[in-house]
Amino acid sequence: MRTDQRCDTMASTQDSAQPVDATRRSWVSTMAMGTGLVAGYGYFANIAAQFLYPAAPDPRAWLFVAVADQIEPGSSLNLKTPSGQPMVVMRQGEEGTDADFVALSGVCPHLGCMVNWEPQNNRFFCPCHNGAFDADGHAIQGPPHASHQTLSRFPLKVENGLLFVQVSMVNSGNHA
Ligand code: FES
């Protein structure tokens, strides 16, 4: 092969490679731009949807628990809410008012074991890791105390001698 013939071949190879590279670069940049546009529009569509259709508020209801006088001072009831949340209702006083009662989550905030009211020790006790809580649900012993955890509290009321507890109708875990 002659030298001038070899140069012609190399030149033609470089000429044909340039349009392929340019086409590939163009395709990649178009895809990147398209992906960016789709992501951007999706983000703003999500914000618009949240503004136009806000999440429904947590539906709550008053749940009848018991005739107030049927719960002796110092005793407790273990219940489950309609959404399946364990709850402990405990009576502390003898006035027959809301202040006599406390309704707490029956689920230990440490790792989710069930707590029980111990009237002889005036505490809620979790047997899994010897966690304990006072009558208001504040941790006083064990891992929950080290982590400053409390038992979630349910609002309650006594009306016409009947005890009611306000509960969520949505199953959202261990929270009251
Ligand atoms: S789960 Fe209750 S103390 Fe660990």
GROMACS .gro file of C-alpha atoms and ligand atoms in nm:
model
  180
    1MET     CA    1   0.000   0.000   0.000
    2ARG     CA    2   0.126   0.344  -0.085
    3THR     CA    3   0.176   0.602   0.184
    4ASP     CA    4  -0.073   0.847   0.035
    5GLN     CA    5  -0.327   0.564   0.001
    6ARG     CA    6  -0.285   0.474   0.379
    7CYS     CA    7  -0.343   0.838   0.475
    8ASP     CA    8  -0.663   0.848   0.271
    9THR     CA    9  -0.791   0.536   0.452
   10MET     CA   10  -0.716   0.682   0.800
   11ALA     CA   11  -0.880   1.012   0.710
   12SER     CA   12  -1.195   0.839   0.592
   13THR     CA   13  -1.208   0.631   0.916
   14GLN     CA   14  -1.185   0.948   1.135
   15ASP     CA   15  -1.449   1.125   0.924
   16SER     CA   16  -1.699   0.842   0.964
   17ALA     CA   17  -1.637   0.809   1.346
   18GLN     CA   18  -1.716   1.174   1.424
   19PRO     CA   19  -2.088   1.165   1.334
   20VAL     CA   20  -2.139   0.846   1.543
   21ASP     CA   21  -1.980   1.012   1.852
   22ALA     CA   22  -2.185   1.325   1.801
   23THR     CA   23  -2.505   1.123   1.770
   24ARG     CA   24  -2.425   0.926   2.089
   25ARG     CA   25  -2.346   1.244   2.282
   26SER     CA   26  -2.668   1.401   2.163
   27TRP     CA   27  -2.871   1.094   2.263
   28VAL     CA   28  -2.715   1.081   2.612
   29SER     CA   29  -2.773   1.451   2.675
   30THR     CA   30  -3.134   1.423   2.550
   31MET     CA   31  -3.196   1.130   2.784
   32ALA     CA   32  -3.039   1.316   3.079
   33MET     CA   33  -3.250   1.624   3.008
   34GLY     CA   34  -3.565   1.414   2.972
   35THR     CA   35  -3.500   1.232   3.298
   36GLY     CA   36  -3.441   1.563   3.476
   37LEU     CA   37  -3.764   1.708   3.337
   38VAL     CA   38  -3.968   1.403   3.438
   39ALA     CA   39  -3.818   1.409   3.790
   40GLY     CA   40  -3.882   1.783   3.822
   41TYR     CA   41  -4.243   1.764   3.703
   42GLY     CA   42  -4.305   1.461   3.926
   43TYR     CA   43  -4.177   1.648   4.231
   44PHE     CA   44  -4.398   1.950   4.166
   45ALA     CA   45  -4.698   1.729   4.084
   46ASN     CA   46  -4.654   1.558   4.423
   47ILE     CA   47  -4.645   1.894   4.605
   48ALA     CA   48  -4.953   2.012   4.414
   49ALA     CA   49  -5.141   1.691   4.497
   50GLN     CA   50  -5.062   1.730   4.870
   51PHE     CA   51  -5.188   2.089   4.857
   52LEU     CA   52  -5.507   2.006   4.667
   53TYR     CA   53  -5.585   1.680   4.849
   54PRO     CA   54  -5.445   1.702   5.204
   55ALA     CA   55  -5.432   1.381   5.411
   56ALA     CA   56  -5.748   1.310   5.607
   57PRO     CA   57  -5.716   1.381   5.981
   58ASP     CA   58  -5.665   1.084   6.211
   59PRO     CA   59  -6.019   0.961   6.289
   60ARG     CA   60  -6.072   0.935   6.665
   61ALA     CA   61  -6.363   0.814   6.872
   62TRP     CA   62  -6.465   0.788   7.235
   63LEU     CA   63  -6.462   0.425   7.340
   64PHE     CA   64  -6.680   0.316   7.635
   65VAL     CA   65  -6.458   0.129   7.883
   66ALA     CA   66  -6.665   0.056   8.195
   67VAL     CA   67  -6.892   0.195   8.462
   68ALA     CA   68  -6.639   0.401   8.656
   69ASP     CA   69  -6.734   0.263   8.998
   70GLN     CA   70  -6.678  -0.093   8.882
   71ILE     CA   71  -6.302  -0.031   8.867
   72GLU     CA   72  -6.167  -0.046   9.222
   73PRO     CA   73  -5.903   0.211   9.322
   74GLY     CA   74  -5.560   0.054   9.264
   75SER     CA   75  -5.687  -0.196   9.007
   76SER     CA   76  -5.657  -0.199   8.630
   77LEU     CA   77  -5.813  -0.327   8.310
   78ASN     CA   78  -5.619  -0.456   8.010
   79LEU     CA   79  -5.798  -0.375   7.682
   80LYS     CA   80  -5.745  -0.356   7.309
   81THR     CA   81  -5.868  -0.059   7.106
   82PRO     CA   82  -6.074  -0.123   6.790
   83SER     CA   83  -5.755  -0.074   6.588
   84GLY     CA   84  -5.575  -0.338   6.796
   85GLN     CA   85  -5.364  -0.118   7.025
   86PRO     CA   86  -5.312  -0.272   7.371
   87MET     CA   87  -5.416  -0.036   7.651
   88VAL     CA   88  -5.409  -0.044   8.031
   89VAL     CA   89  -5.666   0.159   8.222
   90MET     CA   90  -5.577   0.205   8.588
   91ARG     CA   91  -5.768   0.374   8.871
   92GLN     CA   92  -5.564   0.572   9.124
   93GLY     CA   93  -5.818   0.787   9.311
   94GLU     CA   94  -6.161   0.754   9.474
   95GLU     CA   95  -6.329   1.078   9.368
   96GLY     CA   96  -6.519   0.929   9.075
   97THR     CA   97  -6.381   1.189   8.833
   98ASP     CA   98  -6.146   1.186   8.530
   99ALA     CA   99  -5.852   1.251   8.764
  100ASP     CA  100  -5.896   0.906   8.923
  101PHE     CA  101  -5.800   0.727   8.605
  102VAL     CA  102  -5.510   0.692   8.369
  103ALA     CA  103  -5.520   0.513   8.031
  104LEU     CA  104  -5.182   0.418   7.890
  105SER     CA  105  -5.048   0.216   7.603
  106GLY     CA  106  -4.988  -0.142   7.710
  107VAL     CA  107  -4.683  -0.161   7.485
  108CYS     CA  108  -4.338  -0.098   7.630
  109PRO     CA  109  -4.161   0.170   7.425
  110HIS     CA  110  -3.829  -0.012   7.461
  111LEU     CA  111  -3.882  -0.317   7.239
  112GLY     CA  112  -4.258  -0.361   7.237
  113CYS     CA  113  -4.334  -0.614   7.513
  114MET     CA  114  -4.660  -0.589   7.711
  115VAL     CA  115  -4.657  -0.402   8.040
  116ASN     CA  116  -4.873  -0.491   8.342
  117TRP     CA  117  -4.991  -0.283   8.635
  118GLU     CA  118  -4.849  -0.407   8.969
  119PRO     CA  119  -5.063  -0.254   9.246
  120GLN     CA  120  -4.837  -0.392   9.519
  121ASN     CA  121  -4.542  -0.200   9.370
  122ASN     CA  122  -4.746   0.095   9.240
  123ARG     CA  123  -4.588   0.063   8.897
  124PHE     CA  124  -4.627  -0.072   8.545
  125PHE     CA  125  -4.377  -0.349   8.487
  126CYS     CA  126  -4.227  -0.487   8.165
  127PRO     CA  127  -4.086  -0.838   8.222
  128CYS     CA  128  -3.870  -0.846   7.908
  129HIS     CA  129  -3.583  -0.634   8.043
  130ASN     CA  130  -3.711  -0.534   8.390
  131GLY     CA  131  -3.842  -0.202   8.269
  132ALA     CA  132  -4.075  -0.016   8.505
  133PHE     CA  133  -4.296   0.293   8.483
  134ASP     CA  134  -4.468   0.500   8.750
  135ALA     CA  135  -4.845   0.539   8.771
  136ASP     CA  136  -4.833   0.821   8.514
  137GLY     CA  137  -4.634   0.614   8.264
  138HIS     CA  138  -4.290   0.772   8.317
  139ALA     CA  139  -4.003   0.522   8.307
  140ILE     CA  140  -3.837   0.469   8.645
  141GLN     CA  141  -3.622   0.160   8.583
  142GLY     CA  142  -3.444  -0.041   8.315
  143PRO     CA  143  -3.377   0.044   7.950
  144PRO     CA  144  -3.687   0.267   7.914
  145HIS     CA  145  -3.562   0.479   8.207
  146ALA     CA  146  -3.213   0.504   8.053
  147SER     CA  147  -3.375   0.628   7.730
  148HIS     CA  148  -3.621   0.865   7.907
  149GLN     CA  149  -3.920   0.688   7.754
  150THR     CA  150  -4.283   0.701   7.861
  151LEU     CA  151  -4.595   0.498   7.796
  152SER     CA  152  -4.822   0.678   7.549
  153ARG     CA  153  -5.129   0.826   7.715
  154PHE     CA  154  -5.489   0.815   7.592
  155PRO     CA  155  -5.729   1.104   7.669
  156LEU     CA  156  -6.018   0.993   7.890
  157LYS     CA  157  -6.334   1.129   8.052
  158VAL     CA  158  -6.599   1.023   8.303
  159GLU     CA  159  -6.952   1.121   8.199
  160ASN     CA  160  -7.259   1.027   8.402
  161GLY     CA  161  -7.051   0.769   8.586
  162LEU     CA  162  -6.926   0.607   8.266
  163LEU     CA  163  -6.559   0.593   8.171
  164PHE     CA  164  -6.460   0.666   7.810
  165VAL     CA  165  -6.119   0.666   7.642
  166GLN     CA  166  -6.040   0.848   7.319
  167VAL     CA  167  -5.872   0.620   7.067
  168SER     CA  168  -5.748   0.634   6.712
  169MET     CA  169  -5.950   0.432   6.465
  170VAL     CA  170  -5.642   0.390   6.244
  171ASN     CA  171  -5.389   0.122   6.322
  172SER     CA  172  -5.069   0.325   6.352
  173GLY     CA  173  -4.851   0.114   6.578
  174ASN     CA  174  -4.798   0.167   6.946
  175HIS     CA  175  -4.900   0.528   6.979
  176ALA     CA  176  -5.210   0.641   7.160
  177FES     S1  177  -3.918  -0.433   7.607
  177FES    FE1  178  -3.978  -0.345   7.793
  177FES     S2  179  -3.794  -0.314   7.897
  177FES    FE2  180  -3.734  -0.398   7.708
   0.00000   0.00000   0.00000
